Coordinates of C-alpha atoms in Angstrom, one line a residue:
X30 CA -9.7 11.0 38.3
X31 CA -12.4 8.5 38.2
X32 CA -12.3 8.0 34.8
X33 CA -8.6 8.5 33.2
X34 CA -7.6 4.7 34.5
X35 CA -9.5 2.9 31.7
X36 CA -9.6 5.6 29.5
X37 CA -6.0 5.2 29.5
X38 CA -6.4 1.8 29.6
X39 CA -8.7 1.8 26.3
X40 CA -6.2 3.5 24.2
X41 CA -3.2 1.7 25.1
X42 CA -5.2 -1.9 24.1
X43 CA -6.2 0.1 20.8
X44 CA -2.5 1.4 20.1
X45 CA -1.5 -2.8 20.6
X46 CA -4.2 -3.7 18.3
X47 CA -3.2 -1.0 15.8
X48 CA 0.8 -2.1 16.2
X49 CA -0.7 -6.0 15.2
X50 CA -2.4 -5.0 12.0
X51 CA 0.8 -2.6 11.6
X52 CA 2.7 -6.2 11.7
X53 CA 0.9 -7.1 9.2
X54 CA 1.1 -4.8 6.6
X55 CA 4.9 -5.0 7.0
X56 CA 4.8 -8.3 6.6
X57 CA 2.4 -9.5 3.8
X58 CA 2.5 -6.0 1.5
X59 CA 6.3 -6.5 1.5
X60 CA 5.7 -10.0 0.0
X61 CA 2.9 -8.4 -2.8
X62 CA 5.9 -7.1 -4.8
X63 CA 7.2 -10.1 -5.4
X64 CA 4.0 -11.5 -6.2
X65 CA 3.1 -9.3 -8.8
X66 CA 6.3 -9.5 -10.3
X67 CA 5.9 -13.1 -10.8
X68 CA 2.3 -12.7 -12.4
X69 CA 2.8 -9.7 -14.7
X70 CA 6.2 -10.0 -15.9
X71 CA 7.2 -10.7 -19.1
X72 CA 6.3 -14.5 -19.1
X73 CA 3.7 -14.4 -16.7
X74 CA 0.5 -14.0 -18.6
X75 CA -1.2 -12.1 -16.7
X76 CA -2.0 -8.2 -18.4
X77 CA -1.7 -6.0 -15.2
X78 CA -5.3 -4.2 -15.1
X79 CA -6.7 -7.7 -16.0
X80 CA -4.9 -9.5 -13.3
X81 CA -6.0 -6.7 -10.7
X82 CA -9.4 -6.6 -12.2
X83 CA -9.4 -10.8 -11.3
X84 CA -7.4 -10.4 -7.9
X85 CA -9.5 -7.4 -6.5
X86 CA -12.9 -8.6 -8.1
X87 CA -12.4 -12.1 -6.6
X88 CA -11.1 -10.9 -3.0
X89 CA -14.6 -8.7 -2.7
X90 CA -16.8 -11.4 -3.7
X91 CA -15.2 -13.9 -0.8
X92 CA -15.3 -10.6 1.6
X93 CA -19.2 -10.7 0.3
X94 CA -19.9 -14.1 1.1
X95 CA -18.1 -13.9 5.1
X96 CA -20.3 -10.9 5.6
X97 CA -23.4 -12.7 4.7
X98 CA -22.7 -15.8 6.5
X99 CA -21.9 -13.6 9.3
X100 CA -25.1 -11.3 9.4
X101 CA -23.1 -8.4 8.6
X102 CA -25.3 -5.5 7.4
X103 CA -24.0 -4.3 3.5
X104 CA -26.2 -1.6 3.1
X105 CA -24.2 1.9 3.1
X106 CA -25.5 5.6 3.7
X107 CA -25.0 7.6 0.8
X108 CA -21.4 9.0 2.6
X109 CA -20.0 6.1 3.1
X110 CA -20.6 5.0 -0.6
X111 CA -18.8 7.9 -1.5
X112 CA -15.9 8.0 0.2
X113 CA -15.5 4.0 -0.4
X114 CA -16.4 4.7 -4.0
X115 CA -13.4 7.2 -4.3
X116 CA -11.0 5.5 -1.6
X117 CA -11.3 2.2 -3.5
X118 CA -10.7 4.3 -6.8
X119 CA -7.4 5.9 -5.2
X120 CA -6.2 2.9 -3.6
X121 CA -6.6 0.3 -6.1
X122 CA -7.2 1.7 -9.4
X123 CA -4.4 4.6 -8.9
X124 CA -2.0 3.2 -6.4
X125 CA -1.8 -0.8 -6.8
X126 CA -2.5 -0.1 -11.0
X127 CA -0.4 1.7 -11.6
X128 CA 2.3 -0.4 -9.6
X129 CA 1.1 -3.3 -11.6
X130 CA 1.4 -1.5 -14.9
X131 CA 5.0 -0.5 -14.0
X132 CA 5.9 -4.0 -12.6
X133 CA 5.8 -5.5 -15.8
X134 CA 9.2 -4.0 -16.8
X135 CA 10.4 -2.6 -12.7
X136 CA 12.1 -5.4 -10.5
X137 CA 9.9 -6.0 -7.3
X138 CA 12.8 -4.1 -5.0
X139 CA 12.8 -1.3 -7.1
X140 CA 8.9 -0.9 -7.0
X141 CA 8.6 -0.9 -3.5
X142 CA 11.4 1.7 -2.8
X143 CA 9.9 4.1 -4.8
X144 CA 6.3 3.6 -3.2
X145 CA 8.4 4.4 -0.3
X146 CA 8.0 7.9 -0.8
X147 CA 4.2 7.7 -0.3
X148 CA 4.6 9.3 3.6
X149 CA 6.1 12.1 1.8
X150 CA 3.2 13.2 -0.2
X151 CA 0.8 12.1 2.7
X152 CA 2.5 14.6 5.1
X153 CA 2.7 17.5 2.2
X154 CA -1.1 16.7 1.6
X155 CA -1.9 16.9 5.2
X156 CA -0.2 20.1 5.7
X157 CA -2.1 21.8 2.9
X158 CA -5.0 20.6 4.8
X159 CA -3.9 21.7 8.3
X160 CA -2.9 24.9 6.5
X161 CA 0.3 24.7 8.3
X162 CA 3.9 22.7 7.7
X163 CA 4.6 19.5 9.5
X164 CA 6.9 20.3 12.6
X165 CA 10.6 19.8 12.2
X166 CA 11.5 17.1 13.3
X167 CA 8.7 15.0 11.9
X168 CA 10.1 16.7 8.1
X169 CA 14.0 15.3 9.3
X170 CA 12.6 11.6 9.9
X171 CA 10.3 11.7 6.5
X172 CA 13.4 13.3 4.4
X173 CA 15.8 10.7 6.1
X174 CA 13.4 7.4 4.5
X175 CA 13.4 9.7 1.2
X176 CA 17.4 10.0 0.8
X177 CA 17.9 6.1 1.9
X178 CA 14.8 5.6 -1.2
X179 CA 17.2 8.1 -3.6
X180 CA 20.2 6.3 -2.7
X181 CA 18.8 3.2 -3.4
X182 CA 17.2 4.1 -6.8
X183 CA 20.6 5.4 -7.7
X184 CA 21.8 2.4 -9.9
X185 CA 18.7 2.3 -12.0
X186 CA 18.6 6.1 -12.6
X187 CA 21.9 5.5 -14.1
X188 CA 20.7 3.6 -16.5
X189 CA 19.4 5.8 -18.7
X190 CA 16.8 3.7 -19.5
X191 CA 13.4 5.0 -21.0
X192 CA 11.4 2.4 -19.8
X193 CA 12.5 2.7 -16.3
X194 CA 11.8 6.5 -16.1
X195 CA 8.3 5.7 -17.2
X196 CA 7.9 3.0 -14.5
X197 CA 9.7 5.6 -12.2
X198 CA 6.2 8.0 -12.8
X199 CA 3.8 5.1 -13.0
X200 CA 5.0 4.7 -9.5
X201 CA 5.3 7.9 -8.3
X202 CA 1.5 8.2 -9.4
X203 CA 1.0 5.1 -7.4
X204 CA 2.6 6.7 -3.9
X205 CA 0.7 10.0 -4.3
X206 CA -2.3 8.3 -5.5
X207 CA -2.1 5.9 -2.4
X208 CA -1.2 8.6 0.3
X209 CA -4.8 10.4 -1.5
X210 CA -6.9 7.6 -0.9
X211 CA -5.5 6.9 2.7
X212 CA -6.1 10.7 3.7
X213 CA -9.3 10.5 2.4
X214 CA -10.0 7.5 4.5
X215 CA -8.8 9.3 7.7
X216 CA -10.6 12.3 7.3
X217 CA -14.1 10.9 5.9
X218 CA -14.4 8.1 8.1
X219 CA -17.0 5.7 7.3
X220 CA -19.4 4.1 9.9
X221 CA -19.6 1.0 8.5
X222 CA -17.5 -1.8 10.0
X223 CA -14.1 -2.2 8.7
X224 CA -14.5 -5.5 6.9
X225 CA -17.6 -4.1 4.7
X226 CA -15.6 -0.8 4.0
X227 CA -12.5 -2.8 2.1
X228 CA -15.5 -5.0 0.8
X229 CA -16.8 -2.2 -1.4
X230 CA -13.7 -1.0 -2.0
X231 CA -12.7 -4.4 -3.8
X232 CA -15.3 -4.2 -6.0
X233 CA -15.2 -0.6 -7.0
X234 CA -11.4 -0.7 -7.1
X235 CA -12.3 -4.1 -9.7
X236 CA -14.5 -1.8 -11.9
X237 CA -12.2 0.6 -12.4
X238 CA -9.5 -2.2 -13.3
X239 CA -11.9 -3.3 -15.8
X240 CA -12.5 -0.2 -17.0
X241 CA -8.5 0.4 -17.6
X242 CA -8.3 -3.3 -19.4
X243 CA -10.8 -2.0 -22.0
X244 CA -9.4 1.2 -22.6
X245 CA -6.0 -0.2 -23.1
X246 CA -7.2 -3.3 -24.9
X247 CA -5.2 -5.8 -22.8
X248 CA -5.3 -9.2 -24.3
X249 CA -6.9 -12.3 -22.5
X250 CA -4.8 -13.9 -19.5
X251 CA -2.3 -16.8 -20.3
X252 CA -1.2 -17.3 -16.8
X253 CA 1.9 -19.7 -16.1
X254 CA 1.1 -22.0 -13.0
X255 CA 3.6 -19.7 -10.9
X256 CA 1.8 -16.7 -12.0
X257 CA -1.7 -18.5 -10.9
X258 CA 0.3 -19.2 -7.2
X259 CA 0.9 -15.5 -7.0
X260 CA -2.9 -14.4 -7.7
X261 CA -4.1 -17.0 -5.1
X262 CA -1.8 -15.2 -2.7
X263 CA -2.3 -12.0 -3.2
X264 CA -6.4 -13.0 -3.0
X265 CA -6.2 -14.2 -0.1
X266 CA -3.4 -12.9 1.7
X267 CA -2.7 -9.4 0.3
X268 CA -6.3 -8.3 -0.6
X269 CA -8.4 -9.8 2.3
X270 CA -6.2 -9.8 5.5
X271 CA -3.1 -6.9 4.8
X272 CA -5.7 -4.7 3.5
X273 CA -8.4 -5.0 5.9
X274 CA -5.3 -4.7 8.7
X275 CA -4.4 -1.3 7.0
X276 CA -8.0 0.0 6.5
X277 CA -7.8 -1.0 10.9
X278 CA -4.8 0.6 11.3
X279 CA -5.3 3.8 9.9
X280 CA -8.2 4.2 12.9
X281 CA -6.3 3.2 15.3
X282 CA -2.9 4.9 15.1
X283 CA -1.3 8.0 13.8
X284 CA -1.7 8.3 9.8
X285 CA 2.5 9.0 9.4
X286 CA 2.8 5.8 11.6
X287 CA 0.7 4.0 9.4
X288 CA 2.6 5.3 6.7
X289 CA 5.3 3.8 7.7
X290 CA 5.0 0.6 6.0
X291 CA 6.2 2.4 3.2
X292 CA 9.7 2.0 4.5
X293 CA 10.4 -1.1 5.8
X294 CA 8.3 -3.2 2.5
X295 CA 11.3 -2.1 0.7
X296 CA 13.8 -3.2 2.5
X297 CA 12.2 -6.6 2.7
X298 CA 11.0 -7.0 -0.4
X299 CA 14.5 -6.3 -1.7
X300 CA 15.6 -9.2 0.4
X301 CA 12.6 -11.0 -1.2
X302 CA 13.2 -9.7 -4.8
X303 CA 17.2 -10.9 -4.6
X304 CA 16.6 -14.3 -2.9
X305 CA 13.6 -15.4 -5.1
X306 CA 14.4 -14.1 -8.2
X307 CA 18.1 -13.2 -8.3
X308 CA 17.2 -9.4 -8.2
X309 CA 20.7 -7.4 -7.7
X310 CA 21.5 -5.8 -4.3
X311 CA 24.5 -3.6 -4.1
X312 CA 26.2 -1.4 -1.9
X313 CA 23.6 1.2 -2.3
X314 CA 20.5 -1.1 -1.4
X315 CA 22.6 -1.6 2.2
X316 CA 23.5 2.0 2.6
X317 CA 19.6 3.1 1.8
X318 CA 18.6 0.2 3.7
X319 CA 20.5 1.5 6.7
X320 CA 18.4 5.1 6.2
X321 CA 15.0 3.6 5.8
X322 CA 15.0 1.4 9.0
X323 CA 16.6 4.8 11.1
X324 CA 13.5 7.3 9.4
X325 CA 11.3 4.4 10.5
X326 CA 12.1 4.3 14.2
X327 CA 12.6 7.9 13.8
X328 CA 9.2 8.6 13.2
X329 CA 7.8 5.7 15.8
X330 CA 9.3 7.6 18.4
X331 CA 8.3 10.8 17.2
X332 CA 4.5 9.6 16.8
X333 CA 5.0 8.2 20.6
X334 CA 5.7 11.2 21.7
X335 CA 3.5 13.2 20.3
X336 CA 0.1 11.4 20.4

């Protein structure tokens, strides 16, 4: 009895601090989409593994140069350098490439919805390693976000449009590639401090980018000054703090929680997408909308009352 007060007490201050960095990645990532838009579009200048060679590669080094002010040790044991070596590979190189790649032609909305069915393939991955299915009501909440992300991809399936059934598998790569690397980071936690671990995963997610660039021969950047706005941000902002915050969160609350973002960025970055840059909302974004925000407090409550 002596000792369940602050135990209790310990996990409740680390479920708030997981809810803040939760925040975050709500926040910023849904605002990345846009971004990315702006810089790889047609227009922009910016080739997409170049420009996430440039925004990944220069995010690390500014990680580097904090740690070293700050007397953080970089050295890693030879696990940790694997896993980040492989995470950073998923993440970046697999999941934000290949959104950059299919960005170039996809509206920002449209990206985001589909990356919404990243706590999909998390929870089918996870079952495969549990060896059993996830329980029922958990599979309800997840297939509720997925049928508000159909309903909202309805208009451009109708299309008929080559092009955006390739971006539709560049993405889907993205989402399982994505729920892969944050599995991996769940299960093969590192014991390095969370700052260093999305350090090295900048950089080796940044060799892998330039790696893709010179396979694909991607011609050198002619960025517009809009497009240069949106690789400052994304630096800064969507590199350094929202992933750091996610790398935090995944710790500190439940993986389908974290997951989670995965809903509500598209709803906002729809908003974002249509407001910014005139990108069309119609009576199926609201309707899918309306599904996404129930899965997600679905699945909150679920988690709550499960942990």
């Amino acid at each position: 009895m002596i000792d369940n007060t602050p135990k209790k007490k310990f996990t409740s201050d680390l479920n708030r601090t997981g809810l803040f960095h939760l925040f975050v990645i709500y926040l910023v990532w849904s605002t990345t989409y846009l971004a990315i838009r702006i810089a790889v579009r047609e227009g922009g200048g910016f080739p997409p593994f170049t420009f996430g060679a440039m925004r990944v590669l220069a995010a690390g080094a500014i990680l580097i140069f904090w740690s070293w002010l700050n007397g953080k040790k970089l050295s890693l044991s030879r696990n940790d350098l694997v896993t980040l070596f492989i995470s950073g590979l998923l993440l970046w190189v697999g999941g934000n490439g290949m959104v950059l790649w299919a960005q170039q032609r996809a509206y920002s909305g449209y990206a985001a919805l589909i990356i919404g069915s990243t706590p999909i393939w998390v929870a089918i991955i996870e079952s495969f390693i549990k060896k059993k299915l996830p329980q029922t009501a958990l599979i309800i909440f997840i297939l509720l976000g997925f049928g508000g992300i159909g309903i909202l991809s309805i208009p451009s399936l109708l299309t008929g449009n080559i092009i955006d059934y390739y971006s539709i598998i560049a993405l889907l790569i993205a989402s399982i590639s994505w729920g892969l690397g944050s599995i991996l980071q769940k299960y093969r936690q590192v014991t390095t401090e969370p700052v260093i671990s999305s350090t090295y995963q900048h950089l080796f997610g940044g060799i892998g980018f330039i790696f893709l660039a010179l396979i694909v021969k991607e011609p050198l950047p002619s960025p517009t000054t809009e497009a240069w706005i949106a690789w400052v941000y994304l630096v800064i902002v969507g590199s350094i703090f929202a992933f750091t915050s996610f790398i935090l969160a995944l710790k500190l609350l439940p993986i389908s929680l974290v997951m989670t973002y995965a809903y509500v960025n598209p709803v906002l970055a729809l908003f974002l997408g249509w407001f910014f840059l005139k990108e069309p909302i119609t009576p199926f974004t609201l309707i899918g909308a309306l599904f996404i925000v129930l899965s997600v407090i679905g699945i909150y409550k679920y988690q709550y009352k499960t942990r």
